[in-house]
Short mmCIF file of C-alpha atoms and ligand atoms in Angstrom, two decimals:
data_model
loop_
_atom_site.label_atom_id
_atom_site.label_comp_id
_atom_site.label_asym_id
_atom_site.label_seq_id
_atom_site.Cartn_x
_atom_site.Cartn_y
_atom_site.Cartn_z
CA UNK A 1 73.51 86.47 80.64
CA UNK A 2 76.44 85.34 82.67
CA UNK A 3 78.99 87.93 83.25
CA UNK A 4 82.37 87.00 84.84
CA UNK A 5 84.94 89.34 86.42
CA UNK A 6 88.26 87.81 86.45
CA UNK A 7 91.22 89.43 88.59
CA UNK A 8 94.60 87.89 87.22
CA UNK A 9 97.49 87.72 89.95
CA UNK A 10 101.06 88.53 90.31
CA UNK A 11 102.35 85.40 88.61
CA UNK A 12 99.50 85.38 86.08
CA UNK A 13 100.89 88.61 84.90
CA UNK A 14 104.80 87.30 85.43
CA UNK A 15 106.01 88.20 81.89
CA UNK A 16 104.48 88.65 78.30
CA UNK A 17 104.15 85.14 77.46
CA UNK A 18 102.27 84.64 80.67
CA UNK A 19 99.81 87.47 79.58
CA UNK A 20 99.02 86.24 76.69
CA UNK A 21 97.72 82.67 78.27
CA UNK A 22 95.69 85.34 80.00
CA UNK A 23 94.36 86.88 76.87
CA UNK A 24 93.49 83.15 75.85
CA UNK A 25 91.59 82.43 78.60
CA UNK A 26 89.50 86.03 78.34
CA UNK A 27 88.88 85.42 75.30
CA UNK A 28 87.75 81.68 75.57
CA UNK A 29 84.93 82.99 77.15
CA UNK A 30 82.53 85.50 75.89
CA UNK A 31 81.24 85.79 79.83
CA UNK A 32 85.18 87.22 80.86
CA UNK A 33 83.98 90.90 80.10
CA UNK A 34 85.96 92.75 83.03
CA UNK A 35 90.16 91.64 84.13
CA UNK A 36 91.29 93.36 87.15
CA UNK A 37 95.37 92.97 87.33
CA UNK A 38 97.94 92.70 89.43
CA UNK A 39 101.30 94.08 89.17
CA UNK A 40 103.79 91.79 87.62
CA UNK A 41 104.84 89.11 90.25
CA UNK A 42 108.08 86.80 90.26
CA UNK A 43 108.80 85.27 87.16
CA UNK A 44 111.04 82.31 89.20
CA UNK A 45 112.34 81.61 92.69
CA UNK A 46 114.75 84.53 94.10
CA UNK A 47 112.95 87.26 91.27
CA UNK A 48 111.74 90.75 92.85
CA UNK A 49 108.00 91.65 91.99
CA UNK A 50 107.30 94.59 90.74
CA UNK A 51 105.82 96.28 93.58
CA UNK A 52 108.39 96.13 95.65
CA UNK A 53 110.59 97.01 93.19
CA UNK A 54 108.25 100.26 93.59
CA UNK A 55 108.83 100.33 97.28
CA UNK A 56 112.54 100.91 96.52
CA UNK A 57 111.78 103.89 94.43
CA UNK A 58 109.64 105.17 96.79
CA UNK A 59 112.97 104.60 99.36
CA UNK A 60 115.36 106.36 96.96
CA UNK A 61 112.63 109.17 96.47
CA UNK A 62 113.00 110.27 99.74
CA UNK A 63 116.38 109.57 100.28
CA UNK A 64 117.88 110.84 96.75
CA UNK A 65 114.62 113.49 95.57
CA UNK A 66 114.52 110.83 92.72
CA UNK A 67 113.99 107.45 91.75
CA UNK A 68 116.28 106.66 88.54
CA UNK A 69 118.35 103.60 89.64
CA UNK A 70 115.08 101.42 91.02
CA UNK A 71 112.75 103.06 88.94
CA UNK A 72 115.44 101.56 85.79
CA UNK A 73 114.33 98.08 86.87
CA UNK A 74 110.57 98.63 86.99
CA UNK A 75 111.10 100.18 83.43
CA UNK A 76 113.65 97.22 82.82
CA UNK A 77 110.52 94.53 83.12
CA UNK A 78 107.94 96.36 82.06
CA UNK A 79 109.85 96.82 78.23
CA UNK A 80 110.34 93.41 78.12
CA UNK A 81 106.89 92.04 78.57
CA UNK A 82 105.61 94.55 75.93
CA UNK A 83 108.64 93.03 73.46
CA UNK A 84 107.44 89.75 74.69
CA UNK A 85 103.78 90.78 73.85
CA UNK A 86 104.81 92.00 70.42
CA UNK A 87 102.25 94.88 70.44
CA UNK A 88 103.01 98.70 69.15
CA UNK A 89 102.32 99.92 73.01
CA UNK A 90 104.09 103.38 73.63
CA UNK A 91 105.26 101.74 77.13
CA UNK A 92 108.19 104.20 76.87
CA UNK A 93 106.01 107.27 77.33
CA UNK A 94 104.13 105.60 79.82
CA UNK A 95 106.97 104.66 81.85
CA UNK A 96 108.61 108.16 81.56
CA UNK A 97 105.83 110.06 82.66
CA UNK A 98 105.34 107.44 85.56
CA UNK A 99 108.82 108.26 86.77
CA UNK A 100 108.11 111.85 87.03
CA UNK A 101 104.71 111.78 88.89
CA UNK A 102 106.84 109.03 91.59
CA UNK A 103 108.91 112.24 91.98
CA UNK A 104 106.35 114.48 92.24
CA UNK A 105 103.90 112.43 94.21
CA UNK A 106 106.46 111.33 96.91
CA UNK A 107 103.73 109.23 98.12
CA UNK A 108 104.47 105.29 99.09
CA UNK A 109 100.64 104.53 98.48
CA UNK A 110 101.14 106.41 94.92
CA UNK A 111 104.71 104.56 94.08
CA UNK A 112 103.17 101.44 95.08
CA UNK A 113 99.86 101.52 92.94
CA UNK A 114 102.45 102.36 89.49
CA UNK A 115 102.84 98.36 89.21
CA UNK A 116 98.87 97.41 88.74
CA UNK A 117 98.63 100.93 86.19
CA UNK A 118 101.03 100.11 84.34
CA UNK A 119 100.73 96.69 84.25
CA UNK A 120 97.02 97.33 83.59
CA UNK A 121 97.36 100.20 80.79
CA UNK A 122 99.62 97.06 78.72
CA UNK A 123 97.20 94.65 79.49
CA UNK A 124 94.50 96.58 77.69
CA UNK A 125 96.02 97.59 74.74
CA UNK A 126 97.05 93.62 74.51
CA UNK A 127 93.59 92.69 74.73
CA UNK A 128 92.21 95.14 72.88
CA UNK A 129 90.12 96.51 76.11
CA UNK A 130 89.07 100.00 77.42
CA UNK A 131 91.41 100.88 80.18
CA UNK A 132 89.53 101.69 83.32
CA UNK A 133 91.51 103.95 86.25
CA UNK A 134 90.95 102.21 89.49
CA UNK A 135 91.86 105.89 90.71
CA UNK A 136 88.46 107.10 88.63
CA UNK A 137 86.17 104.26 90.43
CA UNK A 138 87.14 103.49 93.65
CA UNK A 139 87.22 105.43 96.65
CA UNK A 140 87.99 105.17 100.37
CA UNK A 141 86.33 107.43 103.41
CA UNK A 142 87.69 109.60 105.72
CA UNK A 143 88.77 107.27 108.10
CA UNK A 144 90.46 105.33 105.20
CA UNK A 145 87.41 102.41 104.77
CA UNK A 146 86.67 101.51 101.50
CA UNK A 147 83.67 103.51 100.04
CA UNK A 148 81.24 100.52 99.13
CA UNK A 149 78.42 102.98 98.31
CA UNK A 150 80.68 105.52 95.93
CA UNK A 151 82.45 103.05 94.63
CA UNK A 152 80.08 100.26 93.47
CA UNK A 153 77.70 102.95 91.97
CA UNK A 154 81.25 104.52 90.08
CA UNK A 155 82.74 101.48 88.83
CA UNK A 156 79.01 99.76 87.40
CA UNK A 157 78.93 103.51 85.78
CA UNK A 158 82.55 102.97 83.80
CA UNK A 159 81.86 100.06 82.74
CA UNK A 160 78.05 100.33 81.62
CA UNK A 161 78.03 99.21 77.96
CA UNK A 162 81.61 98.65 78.05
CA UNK A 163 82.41 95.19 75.87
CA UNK A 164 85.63 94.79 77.88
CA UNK A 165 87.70 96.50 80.28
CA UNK A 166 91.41 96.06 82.11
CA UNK A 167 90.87 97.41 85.68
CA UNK A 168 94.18 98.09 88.13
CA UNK A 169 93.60 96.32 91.04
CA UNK A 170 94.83 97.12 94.63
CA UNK A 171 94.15 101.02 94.82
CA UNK A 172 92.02 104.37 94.34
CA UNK A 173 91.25 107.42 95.75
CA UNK A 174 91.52 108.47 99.42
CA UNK A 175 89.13 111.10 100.87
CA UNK A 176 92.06 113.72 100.05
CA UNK A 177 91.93 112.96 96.36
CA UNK A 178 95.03 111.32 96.70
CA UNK A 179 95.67 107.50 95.29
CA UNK A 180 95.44 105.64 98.44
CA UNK A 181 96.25 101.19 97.83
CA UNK A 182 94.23 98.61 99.90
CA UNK A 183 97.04 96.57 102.35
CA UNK A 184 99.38 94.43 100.22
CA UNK A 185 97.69 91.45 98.11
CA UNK A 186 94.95 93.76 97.63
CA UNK A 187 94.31 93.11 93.79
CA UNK A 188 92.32 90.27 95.52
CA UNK A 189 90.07 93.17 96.61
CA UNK A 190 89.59 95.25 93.92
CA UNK A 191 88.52 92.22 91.77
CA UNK A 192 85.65 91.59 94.33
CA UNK A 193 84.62 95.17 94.38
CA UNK A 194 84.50 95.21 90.73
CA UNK A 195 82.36 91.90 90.66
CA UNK A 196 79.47 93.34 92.87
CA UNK A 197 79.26 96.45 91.18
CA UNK A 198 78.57 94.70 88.00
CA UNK A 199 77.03 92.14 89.91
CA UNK A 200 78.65 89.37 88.35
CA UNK A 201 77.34 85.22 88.23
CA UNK A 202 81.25 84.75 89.09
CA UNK A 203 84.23 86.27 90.50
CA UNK A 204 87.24 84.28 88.79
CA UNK A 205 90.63 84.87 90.88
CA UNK A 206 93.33 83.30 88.38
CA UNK A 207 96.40 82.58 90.26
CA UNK A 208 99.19 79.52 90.10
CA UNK A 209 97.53 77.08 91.84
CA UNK A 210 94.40 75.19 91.23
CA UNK A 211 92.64 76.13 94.26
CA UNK A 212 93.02 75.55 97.99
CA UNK A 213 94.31 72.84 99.77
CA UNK A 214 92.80 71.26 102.83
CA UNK A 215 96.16 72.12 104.80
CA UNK A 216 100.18 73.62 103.80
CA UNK A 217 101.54 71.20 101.81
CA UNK A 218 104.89 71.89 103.41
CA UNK A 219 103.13 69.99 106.65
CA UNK A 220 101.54 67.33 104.31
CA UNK A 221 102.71 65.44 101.67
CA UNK A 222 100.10 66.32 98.68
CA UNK A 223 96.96 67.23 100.79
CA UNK A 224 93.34 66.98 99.22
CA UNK A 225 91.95 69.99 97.66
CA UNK A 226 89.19 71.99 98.40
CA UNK A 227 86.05 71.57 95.86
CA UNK A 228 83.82 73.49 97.55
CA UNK A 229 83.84 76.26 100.50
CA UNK A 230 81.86 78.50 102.50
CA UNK A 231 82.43 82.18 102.31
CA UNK A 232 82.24 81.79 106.25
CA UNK A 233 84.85 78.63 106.41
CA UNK A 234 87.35 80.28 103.76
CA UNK A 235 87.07 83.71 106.46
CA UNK A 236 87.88 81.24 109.00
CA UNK A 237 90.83 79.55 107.26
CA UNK A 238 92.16 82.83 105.47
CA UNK A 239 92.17 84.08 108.98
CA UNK A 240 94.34 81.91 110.45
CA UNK A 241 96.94 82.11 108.01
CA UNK A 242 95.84 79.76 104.78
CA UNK A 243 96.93 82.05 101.83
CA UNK A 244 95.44 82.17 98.30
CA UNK A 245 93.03 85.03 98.75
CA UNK A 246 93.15 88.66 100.67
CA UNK A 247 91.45 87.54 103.73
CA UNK A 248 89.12 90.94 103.10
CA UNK A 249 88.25 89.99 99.37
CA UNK A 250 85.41 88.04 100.67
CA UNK A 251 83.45 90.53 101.79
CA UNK A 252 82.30 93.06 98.52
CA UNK A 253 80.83 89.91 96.90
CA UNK A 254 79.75 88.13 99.88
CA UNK A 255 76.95 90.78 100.24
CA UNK A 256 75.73 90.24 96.64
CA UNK A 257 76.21 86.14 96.70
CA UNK A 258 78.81 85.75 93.64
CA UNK A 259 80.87 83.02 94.48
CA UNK A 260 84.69 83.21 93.92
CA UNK A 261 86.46 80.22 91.89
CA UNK A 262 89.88 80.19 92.23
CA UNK A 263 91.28 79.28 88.91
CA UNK A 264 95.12 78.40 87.68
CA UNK A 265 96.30 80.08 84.80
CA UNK A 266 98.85 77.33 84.27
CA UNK A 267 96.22 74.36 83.97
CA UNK A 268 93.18 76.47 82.94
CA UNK A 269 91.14 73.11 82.75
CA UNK A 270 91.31 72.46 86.41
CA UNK A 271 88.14 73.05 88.38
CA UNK A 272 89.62 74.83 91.00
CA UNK A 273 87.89 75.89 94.35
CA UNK A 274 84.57 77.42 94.35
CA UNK A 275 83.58 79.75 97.01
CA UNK A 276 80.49 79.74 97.39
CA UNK A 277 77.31 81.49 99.92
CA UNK A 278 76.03 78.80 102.49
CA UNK A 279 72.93 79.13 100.82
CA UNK A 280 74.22 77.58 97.73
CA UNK A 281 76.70 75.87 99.72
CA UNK A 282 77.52 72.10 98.71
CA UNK A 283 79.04 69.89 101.86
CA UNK A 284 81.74 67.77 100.21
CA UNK A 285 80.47 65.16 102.68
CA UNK A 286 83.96 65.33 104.89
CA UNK A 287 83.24 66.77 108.19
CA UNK A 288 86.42 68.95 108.02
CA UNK A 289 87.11 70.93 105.03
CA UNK A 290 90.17 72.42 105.95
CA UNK A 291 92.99 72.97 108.62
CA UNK A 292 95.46 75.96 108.82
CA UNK A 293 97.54 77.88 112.13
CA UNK A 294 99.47 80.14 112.89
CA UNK A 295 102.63 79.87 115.35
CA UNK A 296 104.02 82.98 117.91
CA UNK A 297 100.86 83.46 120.07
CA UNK A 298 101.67 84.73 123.85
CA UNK A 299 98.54 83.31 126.14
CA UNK A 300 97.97 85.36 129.43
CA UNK A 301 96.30 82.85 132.11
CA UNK A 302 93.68 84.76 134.47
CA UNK A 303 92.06 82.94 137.66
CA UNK A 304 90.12 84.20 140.19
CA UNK A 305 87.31 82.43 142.35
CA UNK A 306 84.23 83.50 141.54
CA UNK A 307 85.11 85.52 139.39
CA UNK A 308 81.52 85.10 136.12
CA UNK A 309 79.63 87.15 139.45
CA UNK A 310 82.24 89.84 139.53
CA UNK A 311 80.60 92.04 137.20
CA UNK A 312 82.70 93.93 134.34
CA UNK A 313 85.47 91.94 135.18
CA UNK A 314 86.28 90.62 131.64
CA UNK A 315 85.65 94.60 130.64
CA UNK A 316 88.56 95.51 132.81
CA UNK A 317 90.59 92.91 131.84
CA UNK A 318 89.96 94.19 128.59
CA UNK A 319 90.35 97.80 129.05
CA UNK A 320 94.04 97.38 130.19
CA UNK A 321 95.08 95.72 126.36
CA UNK A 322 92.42 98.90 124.97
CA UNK A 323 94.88 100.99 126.73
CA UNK A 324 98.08 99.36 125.22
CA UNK A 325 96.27 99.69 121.90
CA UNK A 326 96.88 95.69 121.52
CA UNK A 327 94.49 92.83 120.39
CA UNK A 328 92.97 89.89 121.51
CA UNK A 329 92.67 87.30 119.06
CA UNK A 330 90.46 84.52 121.59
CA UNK A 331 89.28 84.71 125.12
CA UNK A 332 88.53 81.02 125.90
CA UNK A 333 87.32 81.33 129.55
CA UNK A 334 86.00 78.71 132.19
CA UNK A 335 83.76 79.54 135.60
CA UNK A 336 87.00 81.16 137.38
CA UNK A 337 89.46 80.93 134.61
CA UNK A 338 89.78 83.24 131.61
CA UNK A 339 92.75 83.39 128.97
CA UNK A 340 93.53 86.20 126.63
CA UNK A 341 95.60 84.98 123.31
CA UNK A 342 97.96 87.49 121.90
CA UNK A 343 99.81 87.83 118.50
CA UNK A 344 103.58 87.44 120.63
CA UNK A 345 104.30 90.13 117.79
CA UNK A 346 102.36 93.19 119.21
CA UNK A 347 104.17 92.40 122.66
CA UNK A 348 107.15 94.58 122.27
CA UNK A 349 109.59 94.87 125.60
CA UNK A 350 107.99 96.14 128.57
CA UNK A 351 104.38 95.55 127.01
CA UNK A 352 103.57 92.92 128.57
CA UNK A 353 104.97 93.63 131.85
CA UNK A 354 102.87 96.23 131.92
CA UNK A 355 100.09 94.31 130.58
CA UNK A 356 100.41 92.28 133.65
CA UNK A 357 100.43 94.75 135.95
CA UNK A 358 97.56 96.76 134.67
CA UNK A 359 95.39 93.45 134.76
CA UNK A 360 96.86 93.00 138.40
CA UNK A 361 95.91 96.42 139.71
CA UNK A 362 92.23 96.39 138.05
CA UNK A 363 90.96 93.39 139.05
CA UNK A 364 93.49 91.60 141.51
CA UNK A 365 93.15 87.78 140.50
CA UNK A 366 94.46 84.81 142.05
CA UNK A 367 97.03 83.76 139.71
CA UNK A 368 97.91 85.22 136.40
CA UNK A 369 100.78 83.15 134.31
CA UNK A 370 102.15 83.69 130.95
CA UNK A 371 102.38 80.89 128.27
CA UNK A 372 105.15 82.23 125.54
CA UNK A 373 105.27 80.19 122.05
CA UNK A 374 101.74 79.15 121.62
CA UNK A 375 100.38 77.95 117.84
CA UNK A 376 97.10 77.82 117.26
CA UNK A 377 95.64 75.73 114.74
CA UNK A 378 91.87 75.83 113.52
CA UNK A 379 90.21 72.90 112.43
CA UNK A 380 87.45 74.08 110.20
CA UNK A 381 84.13 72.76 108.56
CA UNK A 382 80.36 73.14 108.74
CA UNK A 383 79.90 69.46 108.68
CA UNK A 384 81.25 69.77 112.69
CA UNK A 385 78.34 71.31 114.14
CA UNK A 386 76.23 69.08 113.19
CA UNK A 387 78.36 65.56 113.94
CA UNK A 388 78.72 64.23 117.09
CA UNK A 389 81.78 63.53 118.65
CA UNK A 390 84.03 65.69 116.50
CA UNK A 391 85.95 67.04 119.42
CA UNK A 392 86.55 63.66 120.75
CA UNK A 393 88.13 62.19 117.75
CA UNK A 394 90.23 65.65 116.80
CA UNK A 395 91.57 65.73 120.83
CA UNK A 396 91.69 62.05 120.80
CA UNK A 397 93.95 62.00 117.33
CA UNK A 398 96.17 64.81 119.07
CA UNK A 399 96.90 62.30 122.14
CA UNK A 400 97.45 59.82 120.37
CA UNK A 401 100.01 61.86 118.57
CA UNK A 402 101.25 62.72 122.18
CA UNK A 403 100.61 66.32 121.54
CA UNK A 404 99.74 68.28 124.72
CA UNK A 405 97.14 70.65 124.17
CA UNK A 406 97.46 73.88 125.97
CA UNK A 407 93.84 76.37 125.76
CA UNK A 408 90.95 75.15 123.19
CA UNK A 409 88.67 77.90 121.82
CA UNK A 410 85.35 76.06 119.75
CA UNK A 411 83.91 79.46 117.96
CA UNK A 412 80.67 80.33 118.66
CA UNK A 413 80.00 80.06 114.64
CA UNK A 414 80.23 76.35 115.58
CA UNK A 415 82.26 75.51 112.31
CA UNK A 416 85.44 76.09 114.20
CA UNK A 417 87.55 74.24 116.69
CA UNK A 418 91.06 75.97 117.65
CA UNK A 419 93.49 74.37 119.39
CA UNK A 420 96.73 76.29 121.40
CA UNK A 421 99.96 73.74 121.07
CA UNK A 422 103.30 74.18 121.88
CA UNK A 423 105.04 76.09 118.82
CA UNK A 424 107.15 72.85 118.55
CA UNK A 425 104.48 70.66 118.45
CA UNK A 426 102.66 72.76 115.20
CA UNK A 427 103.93 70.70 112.44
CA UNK A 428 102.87 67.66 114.57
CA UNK A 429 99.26 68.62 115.56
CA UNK A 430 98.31 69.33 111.49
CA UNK A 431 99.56 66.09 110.50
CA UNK A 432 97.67 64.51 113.32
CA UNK A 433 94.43 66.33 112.51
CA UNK A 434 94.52 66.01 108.75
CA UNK A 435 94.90 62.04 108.83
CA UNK A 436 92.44 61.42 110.92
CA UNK A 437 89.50 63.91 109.17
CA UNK A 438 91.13 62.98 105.55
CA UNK A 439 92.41 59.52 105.38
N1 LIG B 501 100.90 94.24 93.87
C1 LIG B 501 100.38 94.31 95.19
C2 LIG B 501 101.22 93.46 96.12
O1 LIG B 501 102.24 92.95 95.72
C3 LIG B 501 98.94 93.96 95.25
C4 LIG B 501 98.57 92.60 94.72
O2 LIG B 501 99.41 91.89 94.18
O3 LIG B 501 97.43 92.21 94.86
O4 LIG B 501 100.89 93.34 97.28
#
């Protein structure tokens, strides 16, 4: 029988009117068993979400020993969606006691975690559902992974024979016992984690838009969306900077082939995106499926003759960022030539000067040159590998757009073709791309 897990975002979750669209859509589906939440999100432009209204009692916490002031907003928002709900739910009690275990906790991953328990613990008693403690069910390791093995094996436990259930995203327990959150956006997560365990037929991620679009609409004027994806192209995308979806969500259901559909809770009707394994995997029949980048990349330049026979040379290149504890995001490299591309944002002062000398002293090259205010921009879709000429019409449509290209990086994956640009020349170089793979 088809079970669905649905995680319901920030926005979904927005107010009490808001949550009870939700509790129309669980309930238009007998499938829509298991609701992992997020904390409260904006309810309009310029509104604080929840969680970070948590991160300021955390702040005043430490600073104060208590959290009254920020902790009267939290308490503020979370009393009017329960008036909004119209339900008999003690939140009062709730909220009290939450205040006092901020205190006593001092803990930022603790504060943080309140908004998805609290916002979870209403949820349930709205939709008449068993409230399920992401604390209870999902566990990290030592080193702070996530605890597949634990945690799938807890969480299909809770909820075996369990009609329906409201499940906190975006935390659980560290190794110390202590609540320890995934990084932010992690409700994304948790849903996934959730869906393999019960090995779901779907992972439903409800947010406010209906699905993904090929590229930012802020670049392009209404852009197509997205029917269908690969886990693998979505990675890809999600990677370099296309937001919908924690770019780590992927992963717990990937294992277990669920595909995610990204739904809107504002036009529930809308198909959506589906994400879905490449072996069930349907090409839209456009070579491209989607575009996104990144500006603020720093690109060091490396040549040295002959220097594929110098053997461990890339090594020792690579040993000198090791050292600086920074990382490389592409190595594109040519016979003599090799280029490292760096987040500019890990290069704090003096880094890179040291970065450069390091490289100079370990293996001596030729020239090395820094590029400053690189953007890269990905151009992704399984229907490249197998077209010809992809690569000439993508660097043809960026001449044409008088775009200089400065480093190209085709992924070994083969789905993938990145492109380095002058930051200025970002906006430019998506347009380009997107009209000549989508118009
Ligand atoms: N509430 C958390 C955040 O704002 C987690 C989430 O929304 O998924 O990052």
């Amino acid at each position: 029988m088809a079970l669905k897990v649905c995680k319901f975002g920030g926005t979904s979750m927005a107010d009490g009117n808001v949550i009870r669209r939700v509790k129309d859509i669980i309930y238009g589906d007998d499938a829509r068993r298991y609701v992992v939440v997020s904390a409260p999100g904006k309810r309009y432009s310029g509104d604080v979400k929840v969680t970070d209204m948590l991160y300021a009692c955390q702040s005043e916490t430490e600073k104060t020993g208590g959290c009254k002031d920020s902790f009267a907003k939290v308490r503020a928002r979370f009393e009017s969606i329960v008036k909004e709900l119209n339900t008999d739910f003690d939140i009062k009690s709730v909220l009290d006691e939450t205040e006092n275990l901020i205190v006593e906790n001092n803990s930022p991953d603790f504060t943080a975690s309140r908004g998805e328990y609290l916002c979870a613990r209403v949820c349930a008693a709205a939709f008449d559902a068993e409230f399920i403690d992401a604390a209870d069910v999902i566990f990290f390791k030592e080193n702070g992974a996530f605890d597949g093995e634990k945690s799938y094996a807890a969480v299909a436990a809770a909820l075996s024979g369990v009609r329906r259930a409201v499940i906190p995203g975006f935390y659980g327990t560290g190794a110390d016992g202590k609540v320890k959150t995934f990084s932010r956006g992690g409700s994304d997560v948790s849903g996934s984690i959730v869906a393999r365990a019960v090995n779901a037929s779907l992972y439903e991620n409800w947010t406010d838009v209906s699905g993904f679009l090929a590229c930012d609409p802020r670049i392009v004027d209404s852009p197509k969306r997205i029917k269908n994806i690969s886990y693998k192209e979505l990675r890809e995308l999600s990677y370099m900077g296309a937001s919908v979806l924690h770019a780590d969500s992927i992963f717990p259901v990937r294992k277990a082939n669920i595909p995610i559909q990204i739904k809107n809770t504002f036009a529930p009707a809308d198909e959506g995106t589906t994400i879905l394994p490449i072996s069930r995997y349907m090409p839209s029949g456009n070579i491209v499926t989607g575009i996104a980048g990144k500006k603020d990349f720093t690109v060091i330049f490396i040549e040295k003759s002959m220097m594929n026979s110098e053997i461990g040379f890339v090594c020792k290149v690579l040993g000198v960022l090791a050292r600086e504890n920074i990382s490389v995001e592409h190595i594109p490299s040519g016979i003599d030539t090799m280029s490292l591309v760096i987040e500019s944002s890990q290069l704090k002062l003096g880094e890179l000067n040291r970065i450069i000398e390091g490289i100079q002293a370990e293996v001596d090259p030729d020239v090395i040159r820094v590029i400053e205010d690189i953007a890269l921009i990905a151009t992704v879709g399984h229907g490249m590998s197998s077209s010809v000429g992809t690569s000439a019409r993508l660097f043809n449509a960026l001449a044409a757009a008088n775009v200089n290209i400065r480093m190209i990086d085709q992924g070994s994956s083969e789905i993938n073709i990145i492109v380095g640009v002058k930051n200025d020349d970002y906006e430019k170089t998506i347009k380009a791309i997107y009209s000549e793979f989508f118009k």
